[in-house]
mmCIF file of C-alpha atoms and ligand atoms in Angstrom:
data_model
loop_
_atom_site.group_PDB
_atom_site.id
_atom_site.type_symbol
_atom_site.label_atom_id
_atom_site.label_comp_id
_atom_site.label_asym_id
_atom_site.label_seq_id
_atom_site.Cartn_x
_atom_site.Cartn_y
_atom_site.Cartn_z
ATOM 1 C CA MET A 563 10.826 -50.122 112.878
ATOM 2 C CA SER A 564 10.315 -46.637 114.428
ATOM 3 C CA VAL A 565 10.923 -43.457 112.317
ATOM 4 C CA SER A 566 10.925 -41.206 115.394
ATOM 5 C CA PRO A 567 14.316 -40.128 116.737
ATOM 6 C CA SER A 568 15.394 -41.776 119.952
ATOM 7 C CA THR A 569 14.536 -39.994 123.288
ATOM 8 C CA ASP A 570 18.225 -39.117 123.855
ATOM 9 C CA LYS A 571 18.508 -37.577 120.484
ATOM 10 C CA MET A 572 15.331 -35.522 121.116
ATOM 11 C CA ASP A 573 16.667 -34.236 124.427
ATOM 12 C CA ASP A 574 19.885 -33.128 122.704
ATOM 13 C CA MET A 575 17.837 -31.292 120.116
ATOM 14 C CA ASP A 576 15.756 -29.536 122.817
ATOM 15 C CA ASP A 577 18.924 -28.487 124.600
ATOM 16 C CA ALA A 578 20.337 -27.069 121.405
ATOM 17 C CA VAL A 579 17.118 -25.108 120.722
ATOM 18 C CA GLY A 580 16.991 -23.900 124.326
ATOM 19 C CA ARG A 581 20.624 -22.740 124.186
ATOM 20 C CA GLU A 582 20.061 -21.019 120.890
ATOM 21 C CA LEU A 583 16.959 -19.231 122.255
ATOM 22 C CA GLU A 584 18.960 -18.097 125.251
ATOM 23 C CA ARG A 585 21.802 -16.902 123.058
ATOM 24 C CA ILE A 586 19.394 -14.968 120.837
ATOM 25 C CA GLU A 587 17.715 -13.407 123.867
ATOM 26 C CA ARG A 588 21.080 -12.383 125.381
ATOM 27 C CA SER A 589 22.449 -10.846 122.252
ATOM 28 C CA PHE A 590 19.101 -9.081 121.657
ATOM 29 C CA ASP A 591 19.181 -7.611 125.192
ATOM 30 C CA GLU A 592 22.740 -6.409 124.667
ATOM 31 C CA ALA A 593 21.922 -4.832 121.310
ATOM 32 C CA ILE A 594 18.699 -3.152 122.413
ATOM 33 C CA SER A 595 20.192 -1.625 125.548
ATOM 34 C CA ALA A 596 22.923 -0.052 123.375
ATOM 35 C CA ALA A 597 20.451 1.304 120.756
ATOM 36 C CA SER A 598 20.662 5.099 120.688
ATOM 37 C CA ASP A 599 18.399 6.004 117.788
ATOM 38 C CA LEU A 600 15.445 4.706 115.781
ATOM 39 C CA GLN A 601 17.713 3.451 113.012
ATOM 40 C CA ASP A 602 19.476 1.211 115.533
ATOM 41 C CA VAL A 603 16.065 -0.128 116.600
ATOM 42 C CA ALA A 604 15.111 -0.828 112.978
ATOM 43 C CA ARG A 605 18.402 -2.631 112.382
ATOM 44 C CA ILE A 606 17.900 -4.783 115.514
ATOM 45 C CA ARG A 607 14.316 -5.578 114.488
ATOM 46 C CA SER A 608 15.488 -6.840 111.135
ATOM 47 C CA ARG A 609 18.472 -8.763 112.622
ATOM 48 C CA PHE A 610 16.316 -10.727 115.101
ATOM 49 C CA LEU A 611 12.750 -10.678 113.732
ATOM 50 C CA GLY A 612 13.261 -10.118 109.992
ATOM 51 C CA ARG A 613 12.346 -12.760 107.377
ATOM 52 C CA LYS A 614 15.959 -13.917 107.338
ATOM 53 C CA GLY A 615 16.565 -12.943 110.971
ATOM 54 C CA GLU A 616 18.012 -15.099 113.728
ATOM 55 C CA LEU A 617 14.649 -16.177 115.172
ATOM 56 C CA ALA A 618 13.240 -16.960 111.733
ATOM 57 C CA SER A 619 16.059 -19.400 110.939
ATOM 58 C CA LEU A 620 15.410 -21.147 114.236
ATOM 59 C CA ILE A 621 11.660 -21.313 113.515
ATOM 60 C CA LYS A 622 12.389 -22.860 110.114
ATOM 61 C CA GLY A 623 14.106 -25.772 111.945
ATOM 62 C CA LEU A 624 10.863 -26.562 113.784
ATOM 63 C CA GLY A 625 9.628 -28.650 110.849
ATOM 64 C CA LYS A 626 12.269 -31.283 111.544
ATOM 65 C CA MET A 627 11.002 -31.860 115.111
ATOM 66 C CA PRO A 628 8.405 -34.432 116.173
ATOM 67 C CA PRO A 629 4.935 -32.859 116.654
ATOM 68 C CA GLN A 630 4.977 -33.044 120.478
ATOM 69 C CA ARG A 631 8.358 -31.269 120.846
ATOM 70 C CA ARG A 632 7.606 -28.963 118.000
ATOM 71 C CA ARG A 633 4.643 -27.498 119.887
ATOM 72 C CA GLU A 634 6.734 -26.855 122.999
ATOM 73 C CA ALA A 635 9.669 -25.382 121.134
ATOM 74 C CA GLY A 636 7.264 -23.351 118.956
ATOM 75 C CA SER A 637 5.564 -21.941 121.990
ATOM 76 C CA LEU A 638 8.958 -20.953 123.501
ATOM 77 C CA MET A 639 9.941 -19.282 120.237
ATOM 78 C CA ASN A 640 6.644 -17.428 120.064
ATOM 79 C CA SER A 641 6.940 -16.076 123.569
ATOM 80 C CA LEU A 642 10.489 -14.922 122.783
ATOM 81 C CA LYS A 643 9.221 -13.287 119.615
ATOM 82 C CA THR A 644 6.483 -11.491 121.581
ATOM 83 C CA ARG A 645 8.987 -10.348 124.197
ATOM 84 C CA LEU A 646 11.391 -9.046 121.552
ATOM 85 C CA GLU A 647 8.583 -7.127 119.879
ATOM 86 C CA GLU A 648 7.573 -5.545 123.189
ATOM 87 C CA GLU A 649 11.188 -4.640 123.969
ATOM 88 C CA LEU A 650 11.538 -3.024 120.524
ATOM 89 C CA GLU A 651 8.443 -0.889 121.203
ATOM 90 C CA VAL A 652 9.739 0.119 124.631
ATOM 91 C CA ALA A 653 13.128 1.048 123.141
ATOM 92 C CA SER A 654 11.505 3.161 120.369
ATOM 93 C CA ALA A 655 9.381 5.017 122.938
ATOM 94 C CA ARG A 656 12.435 5.584 125.155
ATOM 95 C CA ILE A 657 14.468 7.015 122.248
ATOM 96 C CA GLU A 658 11.647 9.297 121.094
ATOM 97 C CA GLU A 659 11.059 10.619 124.566
ATOM 98 C CA LYS A 660 14.793 11.334 124.944
ATOM 99 C CA LYS A 661 14.815 13.150 121.585
ATOM 100 C CA ARG A 662 11.809 15.266 122.612
ATOM 101 C CA ALA A 663 13.378 16.167 125.957
ATOM 102 C CA GLU A 664 16.629 17.175 124.212
ATOM 103 C CA SER A 665 14.822 19.340 121.665
ATOM 104 C CA LEU A 666 12.708 20.997 124.372
ATOM 105 C CA ALA A 667 15.849 21.753 126.370
ATOM 106 C CA SER A 668 17.602 23.255 123.348
ATOM 107 C CA GLN A 669 14.580 25.422 122.377
ATOM 108 C CA ARG A 670 13.889 26.860 125.794
ATOM 109 C CA LEU A 671 11.115 29.429 125.508
ATOM 110 C CA ASP A 672 10.733 32.200 128.031
ATOM 111 C CA VAL A 673 7.069 33.112 127.741
ATOM 112 C CA THR A 674 7.507 35.987 130.176
ATOM 113 C CA LEU A 675 9.858 37.916 127.817
ATOM 114 C CA PRO A 676 8.243 41.123 126.475
ATOM 115 C CA GLY A 677 7.218 40.809 122.794
ATOM 116 C CA ARG A 678 8.881 42.655 119.919
ATOM 117 C CA ARG A 679 6.853 45.715 118.961
ATOM 118 C CA PRO A 680 6.114 45.676 115.186
ATOM 119 C CA GLU A 681 7.218 48.810 113.310
ATOM 120 C CA LEU A 682 4.069 50.765 112.486
ATOM 121 C CA GLY A 683 4.015 52.852 109.350
ATOM 122 C CA ARG A 684 2.408 56.268 109.364
ATOM 123 C CA SER A 685 1.289 58.901 106.905
ATOM 124 C CA HIS A 686 3.999 61.027 105.303
ATOM 125 C CA PRO A 687 3.756 64.665 106.528
ATOM 126 C CA VAL A 688 2.918 65.771 102.978
ATOM 127 C CA SER A 689 0.046 63.233 102.883
ATOM 128 C CA GLN A 690 -1.132 64.403 106.307
ATOM 129 C CA VAL A 691 -1.376 68.007 105.110
ATOM 130 C CA MET A 692 -2.974 66.903 101.830
ATOM 131 C CA GLU A 693 -5.659 64.999 103.762
ATOM 132 C CA GLU A 694 -6.276 67.945 106.089
ATOM 133 C CA ILE A 695 -6.733 70.285 103.102
ATOM 134 C CA GLU A 696 -9.118 67.821 101.456
ATOM 135 C CA ASP A 697 -11.144 67.515 104.676
ATOM 136 C CA ILE A 698 -11.577 71.285 104.937
ATOM 137 C CA PHE A 699 -12.755 71.586 101.327
ATOM 138 C CA HIS A 700 -15.062 68.590 101.588
ATOM 139 C CA GLY A 701 -16.643 70.421 104.535
ATOM 140 C CA LEU A 702 -17.220 73.388 102.193
ATOM 141 C CA GLY A 703 -19.031 71.188 99.652
ATOM 142 C CA PHE A 704 -16.089 70.625 97.260
ATOM 143 C CA GLU A 705 -15.517 67.214 95.657
ATOM 144 C CA THR A 706 -12.145 65.653 94.769
ATOM 145 C CA ALA A 707 -11.079 64.953 91.173
ATOM 146 C CA GLU A 708 -7.891 63.610 89.618
ATOM 147 C CA GLY A 709 -6.006 64.025 86.363
ATOM 148 C CA PRO A 710 -3.030 62.344 84.654
ATOM 149 C CA GLU A 711 0.556 63.216 85.592
ATOM 150 C CA VAL A 712 1.715 62.661 82.004
ATOM 151 C CA GLU A 713 -0.192 65.399 80.248
ATOM 152 C CA HIS A 714 -0.714 66.814 76.769
ATOM 153 C CA ASP A 715 0.741 70.220 75.968
ATOM 154 C CA TYR A 716 -2.841 71.251 75.155
ATOM 155 C CA TYR A 717 -4.206 70.689 78.700
ATOM 156 C CA ASN A 718 -1.113 71.857 80.565
ATOM 157 C CA PHE A 719 -0.621 75.063 78.521
ATOM 158 C CA GLU A 720 -2.696 75.720 75.408
ATOM 159 C CA ALA A 721 -6.219 75.481 76.871
ATOM 160 C CA LEU A 722 -5.054 77.460 79.917
ATOM 161 C CA ASN A 723 -4.242 80.445 77.710
ATOM 162 C CA ILE A 724 -0.488 79.914 78.053
ATOM 163 C CA PRO A 725 0.768 80.919 74.635
ATOM 164 C CA LYS A 726 3.516 79.167 72.675
ATOM 165 C CA GLU A 727 6.149 81.779 73.491
ATOM 166 C CA HIS A 728 5.457 81.707 77.270
ATOM 167 C CA PRO A 729 8.663 81.039 79.301
ATOM 168 C CA ALA A 730 6.930 78.276 81.336
ATOM 169 C CA ARG A 731 6.925 76.184 78.158
ATOM 170 C CA ASP A 732 10.688 76.378 77.962
ATOM 171 C CA MET A 733 12.722 73.151 78.121
ATOM 172 C CA GLN A 734 14.494 74.726 81.119
ATOM 173 C CA ASP A 735 11.300 74.611 83.197
ATOM 174 C CA THR A 736 9.348 71.615 81.939
ATOM 175 C CA PHE A 737 10.153 67.888 81.650
ATOM 176 C CA TYR A 738 9.105 66.866 78.124
ATOM 177 C CA ILE A 739 8.432 63.237 77.230
ATOM 178 C CA ALA A 740 7.696 63.830 73.549
ATOM 179 C CA ARG A 741 6.982 66.947 71.487
ATOM 180 C CA ASP A 742 3.444 67.421 72.826
ATOM 181 C CA LEU A 743 3.659 65.238 75.912
ATOM 182 C CA LEU A 744 5.082 66.328 79.265
ATOM 183 C CA LEU A 745 5.034 65.799 83.036
ATOM 184 C CA ARG A 746 2.374 68.252 84.182
ATOM 185 C CA THR A 747 3.911 71.371 85.718
ATOM 186 C CA HIS A 748 0.800 72.202 87.773
ATOM 187 C CA THR A 749 -2.617 70.761 88.655
ATOM 188 C CA SER A 750 -4.488 73.402 86.613
ATOM 189 C CA PRO A 751 -5.018 71.056 83.587
ATOM 190 C CA VAL A 752 -7.556 69.180 85.761
ATOM 191 C CA GLN A 753 -9.767 72.327 85.510
ATOM 192 C CA ILE A 754 -9.917 71.865 81.741
ATOM 193 C CA ARG A 755 -10.508 68.116 81.861
ATOM 194 C CA ILE A 756 -13.400 68.464 84.339
ATOM 195 C CA MET A 757 -15.034 71.449 82.611
ATOM 196 C CA GLU A 758 -14.832 69.664 79.235
ATOM 197 C CA GLN A 759 -16.859 66.790 80.683
ATOM 198 C CA ARG A 760 -19.341 68.577 82.927
ATOM 199 C CA ARG A 761 -21.514 71.661 83.255
ATOM 200 C CA PRO A 762 -21.684 74.085 86.220
ATOM 201 C CA PRO A 763 -22.344 74.298 89.110
ATOM 202 C CA LEU A 764 -18.880 72.926 89.934
ATOM 203 C CA ARG A 765 -16.991 72.898 93.224
ATOM 204 C CA VAL A 766 -13.888 70.764 92.756
ATOM 205 C CA ILE A 767 -10.453 70.275 94.278
ATOM 206 C CA ALA A 768 -7.714 68.294 92.510
ATOM 207 C CA PRO A 769 -4.715 67.300 94.619
ATOM 208 C CA GLY A 770 -1.747 65.680 92.891
ATOM 209 C CA THR A 771 1.918 65.424 91.982
ATOM 210 C CA VAL A 772 3.528 67.934 89.631
ATOM 211 C CA TYR A 773 7.015 68.268 88.116
ATOM 212 C CA ARG A 774 9.335 71.172 87.323
ATOM 213 C CA ARG A 775 13.028 71.523 86.572
ATOM 214 C CA ASP A 776 13.663 73.244 89.908
ATOM 215 C CA SER A 777 15.860 72.364 92.876
ATOM 216 C CA ASP A 778 16.926 74.415 95.910
ATOM 217 C CA LEU A 779 15.970 75.031 99.567
ATOM 218 C CA THR A 780 12.333 75.776 98.699
ATOM 219 C CA HIS A 781 11.945 73.967 95.337
ATOM 220 C CA THR A 782 12.105 70.288 94.356
ATOM 221 C CA PRO A 783 11.694 68.747 90.865
ATOM 222 C CA MET A 784 8.644 66.811 92.093
ATOM 223 C CA PHE A 785 6.148 68.331 94.487
ATOM 224 C CA HIS A 786 2.421 68.426 95.225
ATOM 225 C CA GLN A 787 -0.293 70.934 94.553
ATOM 226 C CA VAL A 788 -3.967 71.234 95.285
ATOM 227 C CA GLU A 789 -6.006 72.885 92.595
ATOM 228 C CA GLY A 790 -9.435 74.201 93.443
ATOM 229 C CA PHE A 791 -12.152 75.841 91.385
ATOM 230 C CA MET A 792 -15.761 76.891 91.666
ATOM 231 C CA VAL A 793 -17.898 77.748 88.628
ATOM 232 C CA ASP A 794 -21.509 78.861 88.562
ATOM 233 C CA ASP A 795 -23.786 81.673 87.527
ATOM 234 C CA GLY A 796 -22.731 84.865 89.357
ATOM 235 C CA ILE A 797 -19.531 83.821 91.175
ATOM 236 C CA THR A 798 -17.467 86.870 92.180
ATOM 237 C CA PHE A 799 -14.052 87.750 93.532
ATOM 238 C CA GLY A 800 -15.847 88.085 96.900
ATOM 239 C CA ASP A 801 -16.561 84.312 96.796
ATOM 240 C CA LEU A 802 -12.897 83.639 96.060
ATOM 241 C CA LYS A 803 -11.826 85.774 99.018
ATOM 242 C CA GLY A 804 -14.436 84.277 101.334
ATOM 243 C CA VAL A 805 -13.659 80.628 100.527
ATOM 244 C CA LEU A 806 -9.869 81.062 100.678
ATOM 245 C CA THR A 807 -10.000 83.080 103.914
ATOM 246 C CA LEU A 808 -12.179 80.468 105.576
ATOM 247 C CA PHE A 809 -9.899 77.689 104.320
ATOM 248 C CA LEU A 810 -6.662 79.335 105.543
ATOM 249 C CA HIS A 811 -8.185 80.181 108.926
ATOM 250 C CA ARG A 812 -9.142 76.557 109.377
ATOM 251 C CA LEU A 813 -5.773 75.270 108.162
ATOM 252 C CA PHE A 814 -3.628 77.598 110.296
ATOM 253 C CA ASP A 815 -5.337 79.717 112.952
ATOM 254 C CA ALA A 816 -8.450 81.818 112.951
ATOM 255 C CA ASP A 817 -6.299 84.843 113.778
ATOM 256 C CA VAL A 818 -3.648 84.319 111.055
ATOM 257 C CA GLU A 819 -3.269 87.531 109.048
ATOM 258 C CA LEU A 820 -3.813 87.260 105.263
ATOM 259 C CA ARG A 821 -2.965 89.521 102.352
ATOM 260 C CA PHE A 822 -4.419 89.328 98.821
ATOM 261 C CA ARG A 823 -1.981 90.799 96.274
ATOM 262 C CA PRO A 824 -2.526 91.345 92.554
ATOM 263 C CA SER A 825 -0.565 88.858 90.459
ATOM 264 C CA TYR A 826 -0.481 87.412 86.962
ATOM 265 C CA PHE A 827 -1.371 83.927 85.710
ATOM 266 C CA PRO A 828 -2.435 83.631 82.055
ATOM 267 C CA PHE A 829 -5.503 81.519 82.933
ATOM 268 C CA VAL A 830 -7.102 83.995 85.378
ATOM 269 C CA GLU A 831 -8.193 87.599 85.177
ATOM 270 C CA PRO A 832 -7.830 89.302 87.610
ATOM 271 C CA GLY A 833 -5.144 87.208 89.246
ATOM 272 C CA ALA A 834 -3.928 87.291 92.817
ATOM 273 C CA GLU A 835 -1.488 85.747 95.210
ATOM 274 C CA VAL A 836 -2.277 85.187 98.856
ATOM 275 C CA ASP A 837 0.345 85.736 101.544
ATOM 276 C CA ILE A 838 0.094 84.821 105.209
ATOM 277 C CA ARG A 839 1.884 86.526 108.087
ATOM 278 C CA CYS A 840 5.065 84.522 108.608
ATOM 279 C CA VAL A 841 4.125 81.811 111.098
ATOM 280 C CA ILE A 842 7.771 81.397 112.099
ATOM 281 C CA CYS A 843 8.660 84.994 113.113
ATOM 282 C CA ARG A 844 5.108 86.395 113.382
ATOM 283 C CA GLY A 845 6.093 89.201 111.015
ATOM 284 C CA SER A 846 9.305 90.476 112.573
ATOM 285 C CA GLY A 847 11.398 89.068 109.668
ATOM 286 C CA CYS A 848 13.341 85.794 109.353
ATOM 287 C CA ARG A 849 15.133 83.535 106.847
ATOM 288 C CA THR A 850 11.903 81.726 105.893
ATOM 289 C CA CYS A 851 10.023 84.912 104.927
ATOM 290 C CA LYS A 852 13.202 86.499 103.546
ATOM 291 C CA SER A 853 12.761 89.283 106.144
ATOM 292 C CA THR A 854 9.485 90.477 104.576
ATOM 293 C CA GLY A 855 7.217 89.207 107.365
ATOM 294 C CA TRP A 856 4.947 87.584 104.723
ATOM 295 C CA ILE A 857 4.946 84.205 102.967
ATOM 296 C CA GLU A 858 3.271 83.580 99.616
ATOM 297 C CA ILE A 859 1.050 80.582 99.908
ATOM 298 C CA LEU A 860 -1.079 80.270 96.785
ATOM 299 C CA GLY A 861 -2.000 81.636 93.387
ATOM 300 C CA ALA A 862 -5.624 82.369 92.513
ATOM 301 C CA GLY A 863 -7.954 84.437 90.351
ATOM 302 C CA MET A 864 -11.176 84.606 88.363
ATOM 303 C CA ILE A 865 -11.144 82.035 85.539
ATOM 304 C CA HIS A 866 -10.174 83.739 82.258
ATOM 305 C CA PRO A 867 -12.939 84.037 79.584
ATOM 306 C CA ARG A 868 -10.572 82.336 77.070
ATOM 307 C CA VAL A 869 -10.376 79.282 79.347
ATOM 308 C CA PHE A 870 -14.194 79.122 79.413
ATOM 309 C CA THR A 871 -14.297 79.394 75.633
ATOM 310 C CA SER A 872 -11.787 76.561 75.230
ATOM 311 C CA VAL A 873 -14.071 74.198 77.214
ATOM 312 C CA GLY A 874 -17.238 75.344 75.428
ATOM 313 C CA TYR A 875 -18.716 77.461 78.241
ATOM 314 C CA ASP A 876 -20.220 80.864 77.463
ATOM 315 C CA PRO A 877 -18.201 83.422 79.509
ATOM 316 C CA GLU A 878 -21.287 85.649 79.570
ATOM 317 C CA GLU A 879 -23.263 82.903 81.260
ATOM 318 C CA TYR A 880 -20.792 81.583 83.850
ATOM 319 C CA ALA A 881 -18.134 82.944 86.167
ATOM 320 C CA GLY A 882 -15.754 81.159 88.477
ATOM 321 C CA PHE A 883 -12.596 81.320 90.510
ATOM 322 C CA ALA A 884 -9.602 78.987 90.698
ATOM 323 C CA PHE A 885 -6.607 78.640 92.968
ATOM 324 C CA GLY A 886 -3.515 76.465 93.275
ATOM 325 C CA LEU A 887 -1.313 75.912 96.286
ATOM 326 C CA GLY A 888 1.919 74.049 96.982
ATOM 327 C CA ILE A 889 1.415 71.421 99.679
ATOM 328 C CA GLU A 890 5.091 71.142 100.717
ATOM 329 C CA ARG A 891 5.179 74.913 101.234
ATOM 330 C CA ILE A 892 2.209 74.646 103.612
ATOM 331 C CA ALA A 893 3.688 71.596 105.384
ATOM 332 C CA MET A 894 6.950 73.552 105.895
ATOM 333 C CA LEU A 895 5.023 76.370 107.566
ATOM 334 C CA LYS A 896 2.829 74.119 109.675
ATOM 335 C CA PHE A 897 5.753 72.009 110.959
ATOM 336 C CA GLY A 898 8.445 74.736 110.994
ATOM 337 C CA ILE A 899 10.749 73.044 108.424
ATOM 338 C CA ASP A 900 13.172 75.245 106.511
ATOM 339 C CA ASP A 901 14.454 72.808 103.819
ATOM 340 C CA ILE A 902 11.866 71.277 101.456
ATOM 341 C CA ARG A 903 14.254 68.491 100.387
ATOM 342 C CA LEU A 904 13.896 66.825 103.827
ATOM 343 C CA PHE A 905 10.435 65.618 102.776
ATOM 344 C CA PHE A 906 11.868 63.414 100.049
ATOM 345 C CA GLU A 907 15.069 62.041 101.585
ATOM 346 C CA ASN A 908 13.095 59.293 103.377
ATOM 347 C CA ASP A 909 15.175 59.644 106.531
ATOM 348 C CA LEU A 910 13.118 57.796 109.155
ATOM 349 C CA ARG A 911 14.537 59.987 111.972
ATOM 350 C CA PHE A 912 12.882 62.949 110.233
ATOM 351 C CA LEU A 913 9.657 61.201 109.210
ATOM 352 C CA LYS A 914 9.027 59.647 112.659
ATOM 353 C CA GLN A 915 8.538 63.117 114.151
ATOM 354 C CA PHE A 916 5.174 63.575 112.447
HETATM 355 C C1 FA5 B 1882 0.691 77.641 89.650
HETATM 356 O O1 FA5 B 1882 1.227 76.500 89.527
HETATM 357 C C2 FA5 B 1882 -0.704 77.879 89.257
HETATM 358 N N1 FA5 B 1882 -1.199 76.765 88.499
HETATM 359 C C3 FA5 B 1882 -1.543 78.164 90.481
HETATM 360 C C4 FA5 B 1882 -2.881 78.758 90.150
HETATM 361 C C5 FA5 B 1882 -3.986 77.957 89.975
HETATM 362 C C6 FA5 B 1882 -3.037 80.138 89.976
HETATM 363 C C7 FA5 B 1882 -5.223 78.473 89.648
HETATM 364 C C8 FA5 B 1882 -4.256 80.728 89.634
HETATM 365 C C9 FA5 B 1882 -5.363 79.862 89.507
HETATM 366 P P1 FA5 B 1882 2.802 78.643 90.843
HETATM 367 O O2 FA5 B 1882 3.784 78.333 89.777
HETATM 368 O O3 FA5 B 1882 2.989 79.916 91.572
HETATM 369 O O4 FA5 B 1882 1.306 78.599 90.333
HETATM 370 O O5 FA5 B 1882 2.827 77.438 91.891
HETATM 371 C C10 FA5 B 1882 1.910 77.351 92.951
HETATM 372 C C11 FA5 B 1882 2.615 76.936 94.242
HETATM 373 O O6 FA5 B 1882 3.383 75.747 94.024
HETATM 374 C C12 FA5 B 1882 3.628 77.923 94.739
HETATM 375 O O7 FA5 B 1882 2.980 78.891 95.532
HETATM 376 C C13 FA5 B 1882 4.571 77.098 95.544
HETATM 377 O O8 FA5 B 1882 4.038 76.917 96.848
HETATM 378 C C14 FA5 B 1882 4.535 75.768 94.877
HETATM 379 N N2 FA5 B 1882 5.750 75.495 94.065
HETATM 380 C C15 FA5 B 1882 6.080 75.991 92.868
HETATM 381 N N3 FA5 B 1882 7.235 75.452 92.419
HETATM 382 C C16 FA5 B 1882 7.646 74.583 93.375
HETATM 383 C C17 FA5 B 1882 8.742 73.674 93.511
HETATM 384 N N4 FA5 B 1882 9.655 73.506 92.560
HETATM 385 N N5 FA5 B 1882 8.852 72.940 94.626
HETATM 386 C C18 FA5 B 1882 7.894 73.027 95.585
HETATM 387 N N6 FA5 B 1882 6.822 73.831 95.526
HETATM 388 C C19 FA5 B 1882 6.697 74.615 94.427
#
């Protein structure tokens, strides 16, 4: 008795397998041609080639076939499987290419367009003048020093021979932080700090920010000064005049007219103020020079013997001069600006002109 199915039965089975393979192939072709994204492709892969997919269930049935037919049917199934895999790859590549083309079209780049110019910062006019002043003094052999903006009463006033009852110490003029601590009102305390630490010869400038309770067309509560001083054996008022004249000629013009006037500062003796011929009206009188034809530009003088004593120098042994100038005042003259507050409003239309 034979256990093999009859030939008729086997032919029926082959037909059924063949039809099923055709059906699978047709529905795969339909599905894959409609796939529009990679998720569709993944879904189709799992529907036809997954572990529980349509082809897999057909392959499972192979075991029931006689060995001869099984080989043939298996080979047909394998070639279908290979074809489906290839089609899936082709579809994925097609979808990716389409996506890339769409994204390129939406991000069209015109490489011939002119670039955007980055905004370049530049030095503030006050910094420009400060640097120019420093350069001139460095050329004269001066070095730069710095001091704190929050200062002790002692350095700002006491050691500079500014007595307790002096009006500059009034709450109306000075910003106090505590009883003996304040925002420095000038750069002169740097003189004391440097002389306390070092011995002559000294040639120093000290640029920096200072604070006063002042506000109008020519005064702001915060402004900048440059202090300068020179101490050695045998320094005279002639040195003061020579250095400051040279400096102002370099800063403005070699033919700018200067005037040294007697003045009073408690930390110098004798004291002077230096005026320059008004650079706006050339001396004929205008709003800037208050019709005098002259503009005061700095305070100066020979360092007071009491200041030398307070830093431990012997006033018989050393002499020196000191000066202090307002940088905004100089910047106003150099650039022809008649309101000091413009420097601190940070209006770019103003600042871009320098
Ligand atoms: C002094 O501050 C002295 N320490 C200068 C000095 C140093 C004299 C060494 C002698 C020896 P005065 O208060 O005059 O001096 O100020 C100096 C300069 O600062 C003035 O000429 C002016 O240009 C400027 N200045 C004064 N107050 C203001 C302010 N509120 N805003 C802008 N600039 C000011």
